[in-house]
Amino acid sequence: MAPSQPLSTSTPPASPVVFESALAMQEQAIAWRHAGDDIGLVPTMGALHAGHDSLVSRARRENQRVIVSVFVNPKQFGPHEDFENYPRPFGQDRARLEALGVDAIFHPPVDQIYPPAFKTRVDPGPLGEVLEGKSRPGHFGGVLTVVLKLLNLTQPKRAYFGQKDFQQVVLVRQLVRDLALPVRIVVAPTVREPDGLAMSSRNAYLDPAQRQLAPIVRQAVTEAARAFTEGETDPANLERLTRERLAGAPGVEIDYVAVVDETTLSRPQRAVPGGVLAVAVKLGSTRLIDNVVLGAERL
Ligand code: PAF
């Protein structure tokens, strides 16, 4: 439970304080900022894995105080998505965050973030309607609404996001730029299983056969990215290569394969270094996403 008074600002606590109250979290964050401490925020929906660990470790290195939010945000799930079933192993998450030395875990119940009178919604604009946004209408409005609220409640100097959710990063950066939010967005590389599958809390939904098939997503984008480094710059050809590779895996249903500009998300005439090849597939009822930054990774 949250303490009634903000903590002393001198030394990190031995184990993280869990705040459930939005107001208590905000008071603590303001006290830390007034004491001159930089706060790093890692926003999560829990079910933490090594990808989250890398964000938290980086936040730990770069800030005096680290807050991790653990909140399964109902507003970013569509009516037929997995909000109810989304894993919530809070005890395990808490132990993991304690081992990583975080100062505070913000774990609010839904009505602390969305009290009954809550009405506001952030509109991500056109970039929220392509790729993920096309398949998941309303998703990014929900993401940006909660991210803005989490930033206000935790007052971070830096907020940490993973490259796997590449479109989310583009939209969070847009939010920060458009609304002049005083926070730096730090993006960390995707952490992968040894077979290349991007780490995701949703990987837990895959049955053994699907799990065996899942690395095909990484293999497909890697092959296309290799073709790019060997001189193929036609976006249509890079997308075709990716689709052909995925088509060889029965049971993988392609949602989209797209070469896009890394800031406008539009399709370039020619693929250039720094552009992104992004993919979403369904394996059974599990949606997997991945991407590669062209010319940027050792493949
Ligand atoms: O990436 C996620 O886990 C979520 O979209 C986020 C940023 C925590 C907002 O709910």
CSV table of C-alpha atoms and ligand atoms in Angstrom, one decimal:
chain,number,residue,atom,x,y,z
A,1,MET,CA,0.0,0.0,0.0
A,2,ALA,CA,1.1,3.6,-0.5
A,3,PRO,CA,2.6,5.4,2.4
A,4,SER,CA,0.7,8.4,3.8
A,5,GLN,CA,3.8,10.7,3.5
A,6,PRO,CA,6.2,10.9,0.6
A,7,LEU,CA,9.4,8.9,1.2
A,8,SER,CA,12.7,10.6,2.2
A,9,THR,CA,14.6,11.6,-0.9
A,10,SER,CA,18.0,10.5,0.2
A,11,THR,CA,18.4,6.8,-0.4
A,12,PRO,CA,16.4,4.3,-2.5
A,13,PRO,CA,14.2,2.0,-0.5
A,14,ALA,CA,15.4,-1.6,0.0
A,15,SER,CA,12.2,-2.9,-1.7
A,16,PRO,CA,10.0,-0.9,-4.0
A,17,VAL,CA,7.0,0.9,-2.5
A,18,VAL,CA,3.8,-0.1,-4.2
A,19,PHE,CA,1.5,2.8,-4.9
A,20,GLU,CA,-2.1,2.1,-5.7
A,21,SER,CA,-3.3,5.6,-5.2
A,22,ALA,CA,-2.8,8.0,-8.1
A,23,LEU,CA,-2.6,11.0,-5.8
A,24,ALA,CA,0.0,9.4,-3.5
A,25,MET,CA,2.1,8.4,-6.5
A,26,GLN,CA,2.0,11.9,-7.9
A,27,GLU,CA,2.9,13.5,-4.5
A,28,GLN,CA,5.9,11.1,-4.2
A,29,ALA,CA,7.1,11.9,-7.7
A,30,ILE,CA,6.8,15.7,-7.1
A,31,ALA,CA,8.7,15.3,-3.8
A,32,TRP,CA,11.5,13.5,-5.7
A,33,ARG,CA,11.6,16.1,-8.4
A,34,HIS,CA,11.7,18.9,-5.9
A,35,ALA,CA,14.6,17.2,-4.2
A,36,GLY,CA,16.5,17.3,-7.5
A,37,ASP,CA,16.2,13.6,-8.4
A,38,ASP,CA,15.6,12.6,-12.0
A,39,ILE,CA,12.8,10.1,-12.4
A,40,GLY,CA,12.8,7.3,-15.0
A,41,LEU,CA,9.4,5.8,-15.8
A,42,VAL,CA,9.0,2.4,-17.4
A,43,PRO,CA,5.3,2.1,-18.3
A,44,THR,CA,4.2,-1.6,-18.5
A,45,MET,CA,1.1,-3.8,-18.5
A,46,GLY,CA,2.9,-6.3,-16.2
A,47,ALA,CA,3.6,-9.9,-17.1
A,48,LEU,CA,7.2,-8.8,-17.1
A,49,HIS,CA,10.0,-10.4,-19.2
A,50,ALA,CA,13.6,-9.8,-20.2
A,51,GLY,CA,12.5,-7.1,-22.6
A,52,HIS,CA,11.1,-5.1,-19.6
A,53,ASP,CA,14.2,-5.9,-17.6
A,54,SER,CA,16.4,-4.2,-20.2
A,55,LEU,CA,14.2,-1.0,-20.0
A,56,VAL,CA,14.2,-1.0,-16.2
A,57,SER,CA,18.0,-1.6,-16.0
A,58,ARG,CA,18.6,1.2,-18.4
A,59,ALA,CA,16.3,3.5,-16.4
A,60,ARG,CA,18.2,2.4,-13.2
A,61,ARG,CA,21.5,3.5,-14.8
A,62,GLU,CA,20.2,6.9,-16.0
A,63,ASN,CA,18.1,8.2,-13.1
A,64,GLN,CA,18.2,8.6,-9.4
A,65,ARG,CA,14.6,7.3,-9.1
A,66,VAL,CA,12.9,4.6,-11.1
A,67,ILE,CA,9.1,4.1,-11.2
A,68,VAL,CA,7.6,1.1,-13.1
A,69,SER,CA,3.9,1.3,-13.8
A,70,VAL,CA,2.0,-2.0,-13.9
A,71,PHE,CA,-1.5,-1.3,-15.3
A,72,VAL,CA,-3.5,-3.3,-17.8
A,73,ASN,CA,-5.1,-0.4,-19.6
A,74,PRO,CA,-8.7,-1.3,-20.6
A,75,LYS,CA,-8.9,1.7,-23.1
A,76,GLN,CA,-6.3,0.2,-25.4
A,77,PHE,CA,-8.1,-3.2,-25.9
A,78,GLY,CA,-10.9,-3.6,-28.5
A,79,PRO,CA,-14.2,-5.3,-27.5
A,80,HIS,CA,-13.0,-8.7,-28.8
A,81,GLU,CA,-9.5,-8.5,-27.5
A,82,ASP,CA,-7.8,-10.1,-24.5
A,83,PHE,CA,-8.3,-7.5,-21.8
A,84,GLU,CA,-10.0,-10.0,-19.4
A,85,ASN,CA,-7.5,-12.8,-20.0
A,86,TYR,CA,-4.4,-10.6,-20.1
A,87,PRO,CA,-1.9,-12.2,-17.6
A,88,ARG,CA,-1.6,-10.3,-14.3
A,89,PRO,CA,1.1,-12.1,-12.3
A,90,PHE,CA,1.6,-9.2,-10.0
A,91,GLY,CA,3.5,-11.2,-7.2
A,92,GLN,CA,6.1,-12.3,-9.7
A,93,ASP,CA,6.4,-8.9,-11.3
A,94,ARG,CA,6.9,-7.3,-7.9
A,95,ALA,CA,9.7,-9.7,-7.0
A,96,ARG,CA,11.4,-9.1,-10.4
A,97,LEU,CA,11.2,-5.4,-9.9
A,98,GLU,CA,12.6,-5.6,-6.4
A,99,ALA,CA,15.6,-7.6,-7.8
A,100,LEU,CA,16.1,-4.8,-10.3
A,101,GLY,CA,16.2,-2.2,-7.6
A,102,VAL,CA,13.3,0.0,-8.6
A,103,ASP,CA,12.1,2.7,-6.2
A,104,ALA,CA,8.4,2.5,-6.8
A,105,ILE,CA,5.8,0.4,-8.5
A,106,PHE,CA,2.7,2.2,-9.6
A,107,HIS,CA,-0.1,-0.4,-9.6
A,108,PRO,CA,-3.4,1.4,-9.6
A,109,PRO,CA,-6.8,-0.2,-9.8
A,110,VAL,CA,-8.7,0.9,-12.9
A,111,ASP,CA,-10.8,3.6,-11.1
A,112,GLN,CA,-7.6,5.4,-10.0
A,113,ILE,CA,-6.8,6.0,-13.6
A,114,TYR,CA,-10.3,6.3,-14.9
A,115,PRO,CA,-12.6,7.5,-12.2
A,116,PRO,CA,-16.3,7.5,-13.0
A,117,ALA,CA,-16.3,11.1,-14.3
A,118,PHE,CA,-13.4,10.5,-16.6
A,119,LYS,CA,-14.2,11.8,-20.1
A,120,THR,CA,-11.0,12.9,-21.9
A,121,ARG,CA,-9.4,10.9,-24.7
A,122,VAL,CA,-6.2,11.7,-26.6
A,123,ASP,CA,-6.7,11.6,-30.4
A,124,PRO,CA,-3.6,10.2,-32.1
A,125,GLY,CA,-4.6,11.6,-35.5
A,126,PRO,CA,-4.0,9.8,-38.8
A,127,LEU,CA,-0.8,8.0,-37.7
A,128,GLY,CA,-3.0,6.1,-35.2
A,129,GLU,CA,-5.1,4.7,-38.0
A,130,VAL,CA,-2.6,2.8,-40.1
A,131,LEU,CA,-0.8,-0.5,-39.5
A,132,GLU,CA,-1.7,-1.6,-35.9
A,133,GLY,CA,-4.3,1.2,-35.8
A,134,LYS,CA,-6.1,-0.2,-38.8
A,135,SER,CA,-6.5,-3.6,-37.3
A,136,ARG,CA,-7.1,-2.3,-33.8
A,137,PRO,CA,-9.3,0.7,-34.1
A,138,GLY,CA,-9.1,3.0,-31.0
A,139,HIS,CA,-6.0,1.2,-29.7
A,140,PHE,CA,-3.6,4.1,-29.9
A,141,GLY,CA,-6.2,6.6,-28.5
A,142,GLY,CA,-6.2,4.4,-25.5
A,143,VAL,CA,-2.4,4.1,-25.4
A,144,LEU,CA,-1.8,7.8,-25.6
A,145,THR,CA,-4.5,8.6,-23.1
A,146,VAL,CA,-3.0,6.4,-20.5
A,147,VAL,CA,0.6,7.4,-21.3
A,148,LEU,CA,-0.2,11.0,-20.9
A,149,LYS,CA,-1.8,10.3,-17.5
A,150,LEU,CA,1.0,8.1,-16.4
A,151,LEU,CA,3.5,10.9,-17.3
A,152,ASN,CA,1.5,13.4,-15.3
A,153,LEU,CA,1.3,11.1,-12.3
A,154,THR,CA,5.0,10.1,-12.2
A,155,GLN,CA,6.7,13.3,-13.5
A,156,PRO,CA,9.6,11.5,-15.2
A,157,LYS,CA,12.6,13.2,-16.9
A,158,ARG,CA,12.9,10.1,-19.1
A,159,ALA,CA,10.3,7.4,-20.2
A,160,TYR,CA,11.4,4.1,-21.6
A,161,PHE,CA,9.8,2.1,-24.4
A,162,GLY,CA,10.7,-0.9,-26.5
A,163,GLN,CA,11.4,-0.8,-30.2
A,164,LYS,CA,9.2,-3.9,-30.7
A,165,ASP,CA,6.1,-1.6,-30.4
A,166,PHE,CA,7.6,0.7,-33.1
A,167,GLN,CA,4.3,2.5,-34.0
A,168,GLN,CA,3.6,3.1,-30.3
A,169,VAL,CA,7.0,4.8,-30.1
A,170,VAL,CA,6.2,7.0,-33.1
A,171,LEU,CA,2.9,8.1,-31.6
A,172,VAL,CA,4.3,8.7,-28.1
A,173,ARG,CA,7.0,10.9,-29.6
A,174,GLN,CA,4.3,12.7,-31.5
A,175,LEU,CA,2.3,13.2,-28.3
A,176,VAL,CA,5.4,14.6,-26.5
A,177,ARG,CA,6.3,16.9,-29.4
A,178,ASP,CA,2.7,18.2,-30.1
A,179,LEU,CA,1.8,18.8,-26.4
A,180,ALA,CA,5.3,20.0,-25.4
A,181,LEU,CA,5.6,17.5,-22.6
A,182,PRO,CA,8.8,17.9,-20.6
A,183,VAL,CA,10.0,14.3,-20.9
A,184,ARG,CA,12.6,12.5,-23.0
A,185,ILE,CA,11.5,9.3,-24.7
A,186,VAL,CA,14.2,6.6,-24.7
A,187,VAL,CA,13.8,3.6,-27.0
A,188,ALA,CA,15.6,0.4,-26.3
A,189,PRO,CA,16.2,-2.5,-28.8
A,190,THR,CA,13.9,-5.5,-28.9
A,191,VAL,CA,15.0,-8.3,-26.7
A,192,ARG,CA,14.6,-11.7,-28.3
A,193,GLU,CA,14.4,-15.4,-27.4
A,194,PRO,CA,17.5,-17.4,-28.5
A,195,ASP,CA,15.5,-18.5,-31.6
A,196,GLY,CA,14.8,-14.8,-32.5
A,197,LEU,CA,11.2,-14.5,-31.4
A,198,ALA,CA,10.6,-11.0,-30.0
A,199,MET,CA,9.8,-11.1,-26.3
A,200,SER,CA,6.2,-10.3,-25.5
A,201,SER,CA,3.8,-11.0,-22.7
A,202,ARG,CA,1.5,-12.5,-25.3
A,203,ASN,CA,4.0,-15.2,-26.3
A,204,ALA,CA,2.6,-17.1,-23.2
A,205,TYR,CA,-0.6,-17.6,-25.2
A,206,LEU,CA,1.2,-19.7,-27.9
A,207,ASP,CA,0.7,-23.5,-27.7
A,208,PRO,CA,3.9,-25.6,-28.3
A,209,ALA,CA,3.3,-26.0,-32.0
A,210,GLN,CA,2.6,-22.3,-32.5
A,211,ARG,CA,5.6,-21.4,-30.4
A,212,GLN,CA,7.8,-23.6,-32.7
A,213,LEU,CA,6.5,-21.7,-35.7
A,214,ALA,CA,6.7,-18.2,-34.2
A,215,PRO,CA,10.4,-17.4,-35.0
A,216,ILE,CA,9.4,-17.4,-38.7
A,217,VAL,CA,8.3,-13.8,-38.2
A,218,ARG,CA,11.8,-12.7,-37.3
A,219,GLN,CA,13.3,-14.9,-40.0
A,220,ALA,CA,11.1,-13.3,-42.7
A,221,VAL,CA,11.9,-9.7,-41.8
A,222,THR,CA,15.6,-10.6,-41.4
A,223,GLU,CA,15.7,-12.0,-44.9
A,224,ALA,CA,14.2,-9.0,-46.4
A,225,ALA,CA,16.5,-6.7,-44.4
A,226,ARG,CA,19.4,-8.7,-45.8
A,227,ALA,CA,18.1,-8.2,-49.3
A,228,PHE,CA,18.0,-4.5,-48.5
A,229,THR,CA,21.7,-4.5,-47.4
A,230,GLU,CA,22.5,-6.3,-50.7
A,231,GLY,CA,20.9,-3.5,-52.7
A,232,GLU,CA,17.1,-4.2,-53.0
A,233,THR,CA,15.4,-0.9,-52.3
A,234,ASP,CA,12.0,-1.4,-53.9
A,235,PRO,CA,9.5,-1.5,-50.9
A,236,ALA,CA,7.2,-3.8,-52.9
A,237,ASN,CA,10.0,-6.3,-53.4
A,238,LEU,CA,11.0,-6.2,-49.8
A,239,GLU,CA,7.4,-6.8,-48.7
A,240,ARG,CA,7.0,-9.6,-51.2
A,241,LEU,CA,10.1,-11.4,-49.9
A,242,THR,CA,8.7,-11.2,-46.4
A,243,ARG,CA,5.2,-12.4,-47.4
A,244,GLU,CA,6.6,-15.3,-49.4
A,245,ARG,CA,8.7,-16.4,-46.4
A,246,LEU,CA,5.7,-16.2,-44.1
A,247,ALA,CA,3.4,-17.9,-46.6
A,248,GLY,CA,5.7,-21.0,-46.3
A,249,ALA,CA,4.5,-21.4,-42.7
A,250,PRO,CA,1.0,-23.0,-42.5
A,251,GLY,CA,-1.1,-21.4,-39.8
A,252,VAL,CA,0.5,-18.0,-39.9
A,253,GLU,CA,-2.1,-15.5,-41.0
A,254,ILE,CA,-0.6,-12.2,-42.3
A,255,ASP,CA,-2.2,-9.0,-41.1
A,256,TYR,CA,0.3,-6.5,-42.7
A,257,VAL,CA,3.8,-6.4,-44.0
A,258,ALA,CA,4.9,-2.8,-44.7
A,259,VAL,CA,8.0,-0.8,-45.5
A,260,VAL,CA,7.5,2.6,-43.9
A,261,ASP,CA,9.2,5.8,-43.1
A,262,GLU,CA,10.3,5.8,-39.5
A,263,THR,CA,8.5,9.1,-38.6
A,264,THR,CA,5.7,9.6,-41.1
A,265,LEU,CA,4.8,5.9,-41.4
A,266,SER,CA,4.2,6.5,-45.1
A,267,ARG,CA,5.5,4.2,-47.8
A,268,PRO,CA,8.7,5.5,-49.3
A,269,GLN,CA,9.4,5.4,-53.1
A,270,ARG,CA,12.6,3.7,-52.2
A,271,ALA,CA,13.6,2.0,-49.0
A,272,VAL,CA,16.4,3.9,-47.2
A,273,PRO,CA,18.6,3.1,-44.2
A,274,GLY,CA,16.6,3.9,-41.0
A,275,GLY,CA,13.3,3.0,-42.7
A,276,VAL,CA,11.3,0.3,-41.0
A,277,LEU,CA,9.9,-3.1,-42.2
A,278,ALA,CA,7.0,-3.8,-39.9
A,279,VAL,CA,5.0,-7.0,-39.7
A,280,ALA,CA,1.9,-8.3,-37.9
A,281,VAL,CA,0.6,-11.9,-38.0
A,282,LYS,CA,-1.8,-14.0,-36.2
A,283,LEU,CA,-0.9,-17.5,-35.0
A,284,GLY,CA,-4.3,-18.9,-34.0
A,285,SER,CA,-5.8,-16.2,-31.9
A,286,THR,CA,-2.4,-14.7,-30.9
A,287,ARG,CA,-1.3,-11.6,-32.6
A,288,LEU,CA,2.5,-11.2,-33.0
A,289,ILE,CA,4.3,-8.0,-34.2
A,290,ASP,CA,7.9,-7.4,-35.1
A,291,ASN,CA,10.0,-5.0,-37.1
A,292,VAL,CA,13.5,-4.3,-38.4
A,293,VAL,CA,15.2,-1.0,-38.9
A,294,LEU,CA,16.7,-1.3,-42.4
A,295,GLY,CA,20.5,-1.0,-42.5
A,296,ALA,CA,20.8,-0.6,-38.7
A,297,GLU,CA,21.1,-4.2,-37.4
A,298,ARG,CA,23.8,-6.8,-37.7
A,299,LEU,CA,21.8,-9.6,-39.4
B,1,PAF,O1,3.5,-1.1,-24.3
B,1,PAF,C1,2.7,-1.3,-23.3
B,1,PAF,O2,2.9,-2.2,-22.5
B,1,PAF,C2,1.5,-0.4,-23.2
B,1,PAF,O3,1.0,0.0,-24.4
B,1,PAF,C3,1.8,0.9,-22.3
B,1,PAF,C4,2.8,1.8,-23.0
B,1,PAF,C5,2.3,0.4,-21.0
B,1,PAF,C6,0.5,1.7,-22.2
B,1,PAF,O4,-0.5,0.9,-21.6
